[in-house]
Amino acid sequence: MTSNDTTTPPYATTVKPMAPPPENKDSIGPVVDVGLRFLLFATALVAIIVMVTSKQTKLVPFLGISIVAKFTQSPAFVYFVAALSVTCLYSVITGVVSLLVLMKPGGQFTTLQFHFVILDALLLGIVAAATGAAGGVGYIGYKGNSHSQWNKVCDNFGSFCTHFAASIFLSLISSILLLLLVWRSVYVLSKKISRP
């Protein structure tokens, strides 16, 4: 009698198909980080250039003297330019670091996120404070303040006021970009912590 034994011999093994390597779900993340840092650099630099070039001279006809309006006459505007200068330098340094990690094969980008989230949040506070201070001075320049007898100056220095208004708008965009960088870093860190 022949046996129709269909059991597998003990020495035979079954070959399991290899699972594909896990995909890097955050492969676009470092590119987004570098892009946001480049935009941060561009908006901060243009805001600085617009503010520094906001000088305007007005001749007072009946006195025969000229009055100059420039950003160095207000401590809030000087602080504003200094904060944006630090932002430019910071965005260049962190952008280069992000780019180097991106170009490095097998580089762990998430290891930088902890440092970036602290520094980005610190810089966000500095830029937001500088934008608020410059915006307050700019508002008084546009509207004046009747309670403290401060006259508006934008009637006479329209070009100067247009320059600093554009610079404050660009600084608001820089603040939003820093906020996006903080949110992105926190998101990456929270995903890393929640992963088993």
Tab-separated table of C-alpha atoms in Angstrom:
chain	number	residue	atom	x	y	z
A	1	MET	CA	0.000	0.000	0.000
A	2	THR	CA	1.295	3.331	-0.898
A	3	SER	CA	0.949	6.116	1.492
A	4	ASN	CA	-0.277	9.404	0.200
A	5	ASP	CA	1.396	11.359	2.928
A	6	THR	CA	1.361	15.000	1.948
A	7	THR	CA	3.057	16.377	5.022
A	8	THR	CA	6.146	18.445	4.571
A	9	PRO	CA	9.368	16.832	5.543
A	10	PRO	CA	10.972	18.342	8.644
A	11	TYR	CA	13.975	19.659	6.747
A	12	ALA	CA	11.909	21.634	4.228
A	13	THR	CA	11.243	25.271	4.982
A	14	THR	CA	8.778	27.606	3.493
A	15	VAL	CA	10.048	30.835	2.060
A	16	LYS	CA	8.134	33.855	3.160
A	17	PRO	CA	8.136	36.765	0.794
A	18	MET	CA	10.196	39.661	2.092
A	19	ALA	CA	8.266	42.664	3.179
A	20	PRO	CA	9.190	45.845	1.372
A	21	PRO	CA	11.286	48.236	3.434
A	22	PRO	CA	9.216	50.724	5.339
A	23	GLU	CA	8.762	53.935	3.460
A	24	ASN	CA	9.925	57.144	4.977
A	25	LYS	CA	6.611	58.871	5.506
A	26	ASP	CA	8.353	62.145	6.323
A	27	SER	CA	10.513	62.338	3.209
A	28	ILE	CA	8.947	65.643	2.203
A	29	GLY	CA	9.314	67.099	5.710
A	30	PRO	CA	12.943	68.221	5.488
A	31	VAL	CA	12.268	69.796	2.092
A	32	VAL	CA	9.349	71.747	3.579
A	33	ASP	CA	11.577	72.826	6.475
A	34	VAL	CA	14.298	74.114	4.129
A	35	GLY	CA	11.686	75.875	1.996
A	36	LEU	CA	10.071	77.590	4.993
A	37	ARG	CA	13.477	78.713	6.245
A	38	PHE	CA	14.329	80.131	2.814
A	39	LEU	CA	11.028	82.046	2.763
A	40	LEU	CA	11.742	83.278	6.288
A	41	PHE	CA	15.122	84.585	5.135
A	42	ALA	CA	13.603	86.277	2.073
A	43	THR	CA	10.770	88.029	3.922
A	44	ALA	CA	13.011	89.191	6.776
A	45	LEU	CA	15.676	90.490	4.386
A	46	VAL	CA	13.186	92.390	2.240
A	47	ALA	CA	11.562	93.850	5.381
A	48	ILE	CA	14.979	95.082	6.556
A	49	ILE	CA	15.800	96.609	3.177
A	50	VAL	CA	12.429	98.351	2.950
A	51	MET	CA	12.724	99.736	6.486
A	52	VAL	CA	16.321	100.905	6.139
A	53	THR	CA	15.559	102.681	2.860
A	54	SER	CA	12.541	104.504	4.301
A	55	LYS	CA	14.313	107.841	4.748
A	56	GLN	CA	12.340	110.864	3.559
A	57	THR	CA	13.216	114.554	3.682
A	58	LYS	CA	10.550	117.251	3.782
A	59	LEU	CA	11.239	120.959	3.339
A	60	VAL	CA	9.296	123.287	5.612
A	61	PRO	CA	8.612	126.279	3.330
A	62	PHE	CA	8.047	129.066	5.828
A	63	LEU	CA	11.076	128.108	7.966
A	64	GLY	CA	13.440	127.155	5.154
A	65	ILE	CA	14.645	124.026	6.985
A	66	SER	CA	14.331	120.407	6.033
A	67	ILE	CA	13.000	117.709	8.353
A	68	VAL	CA	14.205	114.146	7.918
A	69	ALA	CA	12.198	111.072	8.846
A	70	LYS	CA	14.183	107.838	9.153
A	71	PHE	CA	13.935	104.607	11.081
A	72	THR	CA	16.817	105.434	13.454
A	73	GLN	CA	14.719	108.165	15.089
A	74	SER	CA	12.489	105.604	16.819
A	75	PRO	CA	13.848	102.969	19.235
A	76	ALA	CA	10.969	100.675	18.247
A	77	PHE	CA	12.079	100.771	14.599
A	78	VAL	CA	15.715	100.170	15.580
A	79	TYR	CA	14.629	97.142	17.642
A	80	PHE	CA	12.521	96.015	14.703
A	81	VAL	CA	15.487	96.110	12.306
A	82	ALA	CA	17.742	94.372	14.858
A	83	ALA	CA	15.205	91.576	15.436
A	84	LEU	CA	14.783	91.023	11.699
A	85	SER	CA	18.574	90.997	11.249
A	86	VAL	CA	18.861	88.234	13.849
A	87	THR	CA	16.053	86.409	12.027
A	88	CYS	CA	17.961	86.605	8.742
A	89	LEU	CA	21.133	85.228	10.282
A	90	TYR	CA	19.226	82.503	12.134
A	91	SER	CA	17.333	81.412	9.027
A	92	VAL	CA	20.568	81.126	7.042
A	93	ILE	CA	22.270	79.020	9.716
A	94	THR	CA	19.321	76.693	10.325
A	95	GLY	CA	18.564	76.479	6.601
A	96	VAL	CA	22.117	75.333	5.869
A	97	VAL	CA	21.972	72.800	8.730
A	98	SER	CA	18.634	71.487	7.433
A	99	LEU	CA	20.016	71.269	3.907
A	100	LEU	CA	23.102	69.362	5.082
A	101	VAL	CA	20.944	66.868	6.974
A	102	LEU	CA	18.709	66.531	3.921
A	103	MET	CA	21.669	65.800	1.646
A	104	LYS	CA	23.289	63.342	4.056
A	105	PRO	CA	22.302	59.761	3.176
A	106	GLY	CA	20.301	58.205	5.979
A	107	GLY	CA	20.381	61.416	7.986
A	108	GLN	CA	17.967	61.613	10.883
A	109	PHE	CA	16.220	64.928	10.480
A	110	THR	CA	14.025	64.482	13.527
A	111	THR	CA	17.006	64.731	15.869
A	112	LEU	CA	17.267	68.434	15.023
A	113	GLN	CA	13.591	69.113	15.655
A	114	PHE	CA	13.999	69.386	19.422
A	115	HIS	CA	16.624	72.119	19.071
A	116	PHE	CA	14.755	73.846	16.276
A	117	VAL	CA	11.458	74.012	18.164
A	118	ILE	CA	13.084	75.809	21.109
A	119	LEU	CA	15.013	78.289	18.957
A	120	ASP	CA	12.118	78.863	16.544
A	121	ALA	CA	9.751	79.598	19.443
A	122	LEU	CA	12.278	82.008	20.990
A	123	LEU	CA	12.746	83.831	17.712
A	124	LEU	CA	8.997	83.915	17.129
A	125	GLY	CA	8.598	85.783	20.419
A	126	ILE	CA	11.320	88.265	19.494
A	127	VAL	CA	9.952	88.944	16.006
A	128	ALA	CA	6.360	89.207	17.221
A	129	ALA	CA	7.389	91.684	19.945
A	130	ALA	CA	9.381	93.776	17.464
A	131	THR	CA	6.514	93.758	14.986
A	132	GLY	CA	4.079	94.826	17.692
A	133	ALA	CA	6.336	97.637	18.890
A	134	ALA	CA	6.936	98.939	15.375
A	135	GLY	CA	3.258	98.554	14.558
A	136	GLY	CA	2.294	100.620	17.607
A	137	VAL	CA	4.620	103.439	16.615
A	138	GLY	CA	3.406	103.171	13.033
A	139	TYR	CA	-0.221	103.406	14.116
A	140	ILE	CA	0.494	106.599	16.015
A	141	GLY	CA	2.258	107.900	12.917
A	142	TYR	CA	-0.842	107.209	10.840
A	143	LYS	CA	-3.563	108.237	13.278
A	144	GLY	CA	-1.864	110.291	15.981
A	145	ASN	CA	-3.107	110.354	19.570
A	146	SER	CA	-5.305	113.242	20.604
A	147	HIS	CA	-5.157	112.347	24.322
A	148	SER	CA	-1.402	112.768	24.513
A	149	GLN	CA	-1.271	115.496	21.841
A	150	TRP	CA	0.798	113.420	19.405
A	151	ASN	CA	0.139	114.547	15.871
A	152	LYS	CA	0.056	112.183	12.955
A	153	VAL	CA	3.061	112.467	10.672
A	154	CYS	CA	1.998	110.346	7.717
A	155	ASP	CA	0.253	113.335	6.159
A	156	ASN	CA	3.654	114.906	5.598
A	157	PHE	CA	5.845	111.798	5.255
A	158	GLY	CA	3.775	109.534	3.022
A	159	SER	CA	6.684	107.659	1.441
A	160	PHE	CA	8.265	106.960	4.823
A	161	CYS	CA	4.988	105.658	6.203
A	162	THR	CA	4.384	103.456	3.159
A	163	HIS	CA	7.836	101.940	3.583
A	164	PHE	CA	7.426	101.058	7.232
A	165	ALA	CA	3.883	99.749	6.668
A	166	ALA	CA	5.204	97.385	3.976
A	167	SER	CA	8.047	96.344	6.254
A	168	ILE	CA	5.670	95.574	9.121
A	169	PHE	CA	3.488	93.520	6.766
A	170	LEU	CA	6.523	91.488	5.670
A	171	SER	CA	7.482	91.019	9.299
A	172	LEU	CA	4.016	89.609	9.993
A	173	ILE	CA	4.628	87.073	7.234
A	174	SER	CA	7.967	86.215	8.878
A	175	SER	CA	6.147	85.670	12.178
A	176	ILE	CA	3.642	83.357	10.488
A	177	LEU	CA	6.484	81.382	8.889
A	178	LEU	CA	8.162	80.994	12.281
A	179	LEU	CA	4.864	79.816	13.741
A	180	LEU	CA	4.558	77.225	10.952
A	181	LEU	CA	8.109	76.040	11.673
A	182	VAL	CA	7.277	75.654	15.377
A	183	TRP	CA	4.073	73.743	14.573
A	184	ARG	CA	5.905	71.494	12.148
A	185	SER	CA	8.643	70.673	14.639
A	186	VAL	CA	6.119	69.938	17.389
A	187	TYR	CA	4.163	67.699	15.002
A	188	VAL	CA	7.291	65.726	14.048
A	189	LEU	CA	8.288	65.350	17.704
A	190	SER	CA	4.799	64.249	18.759
A	191	LYS	CA	4.725	61.590	16.032
A	192	LYS	CA	8.142	60.364	17.139
A	193	ILE	CA	7.027	60.162	20.783
A	194	SER	CA	3.750	58.380	19.984
A	195	ARG	CA	5.494	55.789	17.830
A	196	PRO	CA	5.979	52.488	19.781
